[in-house]
Amino acid sequence: MAPTAAQRFAEISTPHPPTDAKILMRRAVVLGGSMAGLMAARVLSDHADEVVIIERDDTDVTAGPRPGVPQGSQVHALLPAGQVQLDRWWPDFTERAVAAGAPDEGRTDAKIFINDELRVTTEPPPEKPILITTRPFLEAQVRLRVLENPKVRMVYGRADGLLFADGPDGGVVGARYVPAGDGEPVELQADLVVDAMGRASSLNDWLEQRGWPRAPMQRMPIKLNYASALFQRDPAVSDTWIAISQTTPAKDRIARIGGVSSVEGDRWIVLVAGYDDDRPSREADDFAERCRKYFPQMFGDIAERGTMIGNVITYHQADSRRRDFDQLDRLPTGILAAGDAVASFNPVYGQGMTSATLHASCLSEWLRTGPDVATEPARGYFERVRVVVDAAWQVSTFADLGLPHITSGQPRGYKVIKWVSEVVLKASMTDDKTSQRLNRVTTMLDHPNALASPGLLLRALRLKWFGGAKASA
C-alpha cells in the first residue's frame, strides 16, 4: 500500500541526519544564495565533489537585508519544523546561533490573540531555545555554516540562463552567469542545476525557449500589504516576548494580522498587515495609530512609547503562487527547483523559510535513492516536494479563501470544511490538547491531515456544545 501524504510528510520532516549519502556527481550548481539555495547546497555537498552557488548580491554574510530580498527587513518566522531541519543538517546549529546573538529567552509565554480573544492554553517547554531572529541574522548563520564546507564555494553574479545538451530532448548540463560588475558571461558545466531564484524565477521561460513545457502555475490573489518596524526592547514599555494577533474575515470584521517578536540585538520587530485596500503606510504616526487601534495593548505601547530604530518598512505581495513541476509530462534531466521558485505563500503564516528547509530534505531523500542525474529527470524529487507544497498551501490558502476580495477557487465542500475549521480554532483557544495539535500543523511539524481526526473534532464539538474551560480527556 502506498504511503499516505501524512506518512510521506513525516518521512520528509524527520529530525534524523542521513547516514547513507553517496557521491553521485562531479559538480552541482545552485542559482541563488538565499535560504532555499543554501539548504540545497548543504544537501548537495553530500553527493557532489563540488558545489557552486551563484548569488547576485555580493554582500558580507553578516550584513543586513540583501538587495535581492526586498522583504528582508520584514518579520520572518522560522517555524519549529524549520529549526528541526537546521539542527538536522548541523546538530549544533541552535547552540551556535544563540552564541552568535540569537535570543535565548527560555520562555513559553507567547501571547496569541484570535479576534481579540487571548488563547489561554499552555504548551510544553521546548527542548531547545526557540530561534526568533530577523531574516538577515538567520540567513547569515546558515550561509556561514554552508561556506565552512570546503566543497562549497560562492561566486557573485546574475544567473543568465541554462546550458543544454544538443537535440530537442537535450537535458540541462550547466548554467551561465554574468559576474558582478558586468564582466563577460561565464559558463559552468554541471551534472545538476538547482533553481533557487525565488518568486521571480526565470526557469519556466528558459525551459520554454528550449522547447520544454512550462510548469503549470496556480495563483491566489491575496493582495497583502504589511509594514514592519524595529524598536529597542524596554521592560518599562512592555514585558512582551512574542505576541501574535489575527482578526479573521467576517461580515463585521476586517482581516488583519500583527506580530511582536523579540529578536537579536535586544530589539522588538513589530508587524502590522492588511489586505486589498487596507494599506499600512511608511509613516511612523500611521504605524502607531494602527497598532493602538487594531491590535492588543502591547502593540500600541511599543509603537507609541518605544524607541524606533530606523524607519517603517512596507511591502506588498500580490499573490501566493505555485509551479507544479510534478505535473509535467516532459521534464529535462539535470534541473530542479526549490523554495519560492516552486511555491511562495502568504508570508504572514511564516511558511517560506521552513518550506525551503523541507525542500532540502526532499532533495536528500531523492539523491539517496541513487538516481543517475545525467539520465533521470528529478521526478522523484518533485513528487516529494509536492507533499510539502500541498501541506503548506492547504493551511495558508484555505485561510485566505475567506478574504472578501477572493471570490473563486473555493474547493468542493468549502463551507463545511470552513465551519469545522472554525470549531477547531475556537476550541484551541481554551483546550490544551486541541491547541497543541493545531500548533503542530500550523508550525509544519505535522501534516494538515492530523486535524482530520474524528476524536479531535468530537473534542472540539463538546467544547462548542457543552462549554467548559477544557474538554474532557
JSON list of N, CA and C in Angstrom, two decimals, residues 218-242:
[
{"chain": "A", "resi": 218, "resn": "GLN", "atom": "N", "xyz": [-0.32, 28.02, -10.38]},
{"chain": "A", "resi": 218, "resn": "GLN", "atom": "CA", "xyz": [-1.55, 28.42, -9.69]},
{"chain": "A", "resi": 218, "resn": "GLN", "atom": "C", "xyz": [-1.26, 29.71, -8.92]},
{"chain": "A", "resi": 219, "resn": "ARG", "atom": "N", "xyz": [-2.24, 30.61, -8.91]},
{"chain": "A", "resi": 219, "resn": "ARG", "atom": "CA", "xyz": [-2.10, 31.86, -8.17]},
{"chain": "A", "resi": 219, "resn": "ARG", "atom": "C", "xyz": [-3.35, 32.08, -7.32]},
{"chain": "A", "resi": 220, "resn": "MET", "atom": "N", "xyz": [-3.14, 32.69, -6.15]},
{"chain": "A", "resi": 220, "resn": "MET", "atom": "CA", "xyz": [-4.24, 33.17, -5.32]},
{"chain": "A", "resi": 220, "resn": "MET", "atom": "C", "xyz": [-3.99, 34.64, -5.02]},
{"chain": "A", "resi": 221, "resn": "PRO", "atom": "N", "xyz": [-4.88, 35.54, -5.43]},
{"chain": "A", "resi": 221, "resn": "PRO", "atom": "CA", "xyz": [-4.64, 36.98, -5.29]},
{"chain": "A", "resi": 221, "resn": "PRO", "atom": "C", "xyz": [-4.88, 37.49, -3.87]},
{"chain": "A", "resi": 222, "resn": "ILE", "atom": "N", "xyz": [-3.89, 37.31, -2.99]},
{"chain": "A", "resi": 222, "resn": "ILE", "atom": "CA", "xyz": [-4.08, 37.68, -1.59]},
{"chain": "A", "resi": 222, "resn": "ILE", "atom": "C", "xyz": [-4.05, 39.20, -1.39]},
{"chain": "A", "resi": 223, "resn": "LYS", "atom": "N", "xyz": [-3.31, 39.93, -2.21]},
{"chain": "A", "resi": 223, "resn": "LYS", "atom": "CA", "xyz": [-3.21, 41.40, -2.11]},
{"chain": "A", "resi": 223, "resn": "LYS", "atom": "C", "xyz": [-2.83, 41.81, -0.67]},
{"chain": "A", "resi": 224, "resn": "LEU", "atom": "N", "xyz": [-1.73, 41.27, -0.20]},
{"chain": "A", "resi": 224, "resn": "LEU", "atom": "CA", "xyz": [-1.27, 41.52, 1.16]},
{"chain": "A", "resi": 224, "resn": "LEU", "atom": "C", "xyz": [-0.43, 42.78, 1.23]},
{"chain": "A", "resi": 225, "resn": "ASN", "atom": "N", "xyz": [-0.68, 43.59, 2.24]},
{"chain": "A", "resi": 225, "resn": "ASN", "atom": "CA", "xyz": [0.11, 44.80, 2.49]},
{"chain": "A", "resi": 225, "resn": "ASN", "atom": "C", "xyz": [0.61, 44.75, 3.93]},
{"chain": "A", "resi": 226, "resn": "TYR", "atom": "N", "xyz": [1.91, 44.90, 4.14]},
{"chain": "A", "resi": 226, "resn": "TYR", "atom": "CA", "xyz": [2.35, 44.88, 5.52]},
{"chain": "A", "resi": 226, "resn": "TYR", "atom": "C", "xyz": [3.52, 45.81, 5.75]},
{"chain": "A", "resi": 227, "resn": "ALA", "atom": "N", "xyz": [3.70, 46.16, 7.02]},
{"chain": "A", "resi": 227, "resn": "ALA", "atom": "CA", "xyz": [4.74, 47.09, 7.42]},
{"chain": "A", "resi": 227, "resn": "ALA", "atom": "C", "xyz": [5.40, 46.57, 8.68]},
{"chain": "A", "resi": 228, "resn": "SER", "atom": "N", "xyz": [6.70, 46.76, 8.78]},
{"chain": "A", "resi": 228, "resn": "SER", "atom": "CA", "xyz": [7.46, 46.33, 9.95]},
{"chain": "A", "resi": 228, "resn": "SER", "atom": "C", "xyz": [8.33, 47.47, 10.45]},
{"chain": "A", "resi": 229, "resn": "ALA", "atom": "N", "xyz": [8.60, 47.46, 11.74]},
{"chain": "A", "resi": 229, "resn": "ALA", "atom": "CA", "xyz": [9.49, 48.44, 12.35]},
{"chain": "A", "resi": 229, "resn": "ALA", "atom": "C", "xyz": [10.22, 47.79, 13.52]},
{"chain": "A", "resi": 230, "resn": "LEU", "atom": "N", "xyz": [11.46, 48.20, 13.72]},
{"chain": "A", "resi": 230, "resn": "LEU", "atom": "CA", "xyz": [12.27, 47.73, 14.83]},
{"chain": "A", "resi": 230, "resn": "LEU", "atom": "C", "xyz": [12.23, 48.72, 15.99]},
{"chain": "A", "resi": 231, "resn": "PHE", "atom": "N", "xyz": [12.20, 48.18, 17.21]},
{"chain": "A", "resi": 231, "resn": "PHE", "atom": "CA", "xyz": [12.21, 49.01, 18.42]},
{"chain": "A", "resi": 231, "resn": "PHE", "atom": "C", "xyz": [13.21, 48.44, 19.41]},
{"chain": "A", "resi": 232, "resn": "GLN", "atom": "N", "xyz": [13.80, 49.32, 20.20]},
{"chain": "A", "resi": 232, "resn": "GLN", "atom": "CA", "xyz": [14.66, 48.86, 21.28]},
{"chain": "A", "resi": 232, "resn": "GLN", "atom": "C", "xyz": [13.79, 48.24, 22.37]},
{"chain": "A", "resi": 233, "resn": "ARG", "atom": "N", "xyz": [14.15, 47.06, 22.83]},
{"chain": "A", "resi": 233, "resn": "ARG", "atom": "CA", "xyz": [13.38, 46.43, 23.90]},
{"chain": "A", "resi": 233, "resn": "ARG", "atom": "C", "xyz": [13.56, 47.20, 25.20]},
{"chain": "A", "resi": 234, "resn": "ASP", "atom": "N", "xyz": [12.47, 47.37, 25.91]},
{"chain": "A", "resi": 234, "resn": "ASP", "atom": "CA", "xyz": [12.50, 48.16, 27.14]},
{"chain": "A", "resi": 234, "resn": "ASP", "atom": "C", "xyz": [11.44, 47.60, 28.08]},
{"chain": "A", "resi": 235, "resn": "PRO", "atom": "N", "xyz": [11.84, 46.97, 29.19]},
{"chain": "A", "resi": 235, "resn": "PRO", "atom": "CA", "xyz": [10.85, 46.40, 30.12]},
{"chain": "A", "resi": 235, "resn": "PRO", "atom": "C", "xyz": [9.92, 47.45, 30.71]},
{"chain": "A", "resi": 236, "resn": "ALA", "atom": "N", "xyz": [10.32, 48.71, 30.69]},
{"chain": "A", "resi": 236, "resn": "ALA", "atom": "CA", "xyz": [9.44, 49.77, 31.19]},
{"chain": "A", "resi": 236, "resn": "ALA", "atom": "C", "xyz": [8.28, 50.03, 30.22]},
{"chain": "A", "resi": 237, "resn": "VAL", "atom": "N", "xyz": [8.46, 49.61, 28.97]},
{"chain": "A", "resi": 237, "resn": "VAL", "atom": "CA", "xyz": [7.41, 49.78, 27.96]},
{"chain": "A", "resi": 237, "resn": "VAL", "atom": "C", "xyz": [6.51, 48.54, 27.92]},
{"chain": "A", "resi": 238, "resn": "SER", "atom": "N", "xyz": [7.12, 47.37, 27.87]},
{"chain": "A", "resi": 238, "resn": "SER", "atom": "CA", "xyz": [6.35, 46.12, 27.79]},
{"chain": "A", "resi": 238, "resn": "SER", "atom": "C", "xyz": [7.26, 44.95, 28.15]},
{"chain": "A", "resi": 239, "resn": "ASP", "atom": "N", "xyz": [6.66, 43.90, 28.73]},
{"chain": "A", "resi": 239, "resn": "ASP", "atom": "CA", "xyz": [7.41, 42.68, 29.00]},
{"chain": "A", "resi": 239, "resn": "ASP", "atom": "C", "xyz": [7.16, 41.63, 27.93]},
{"chain": "A", "resi": 240, "resn": "THR", "atom": "N", "xyz": [6.61, 42.05, 26.80]},
{"chain": "A", "resi": 240, "resn": "THR", "atom": "CA", "xyz": [6.24, 41.11, 25.73]},
{"chain": "A", "resi": 240, "resn": "THR", "atom": "C", "xyz": [7.47, 40.42, 25.15]},
{"chain": "A", "resi": 241, "resn": "TRP", "atom": "N", "xyz": [7.36, 39.10, 25.02]},
{"chain": "A", "resi": 241, "resn": "TRP", "atom": "CA", "xyz": [8.37, 38.30, 24.32]},
{"chain": "A", "resi": 241, "resn": "TRP", "atom": "C", "xyz": [7.91, 38.07, 22.89]},
{"chain": "A", "resi": 242, "resn": "ILE", "atom": "N", "xyz": [6.77, 37.41, 22.74]},
{"chain": "A", "resi": 242, "resn": "ILE", "atom": "CA", "xyz": [6.15, 37.20, 21.43]},
{"chain": "A", "resi": 242, "resn": "ILE", "atom": "C", "xyz": [4.66, 37.44, 21.59]}
]
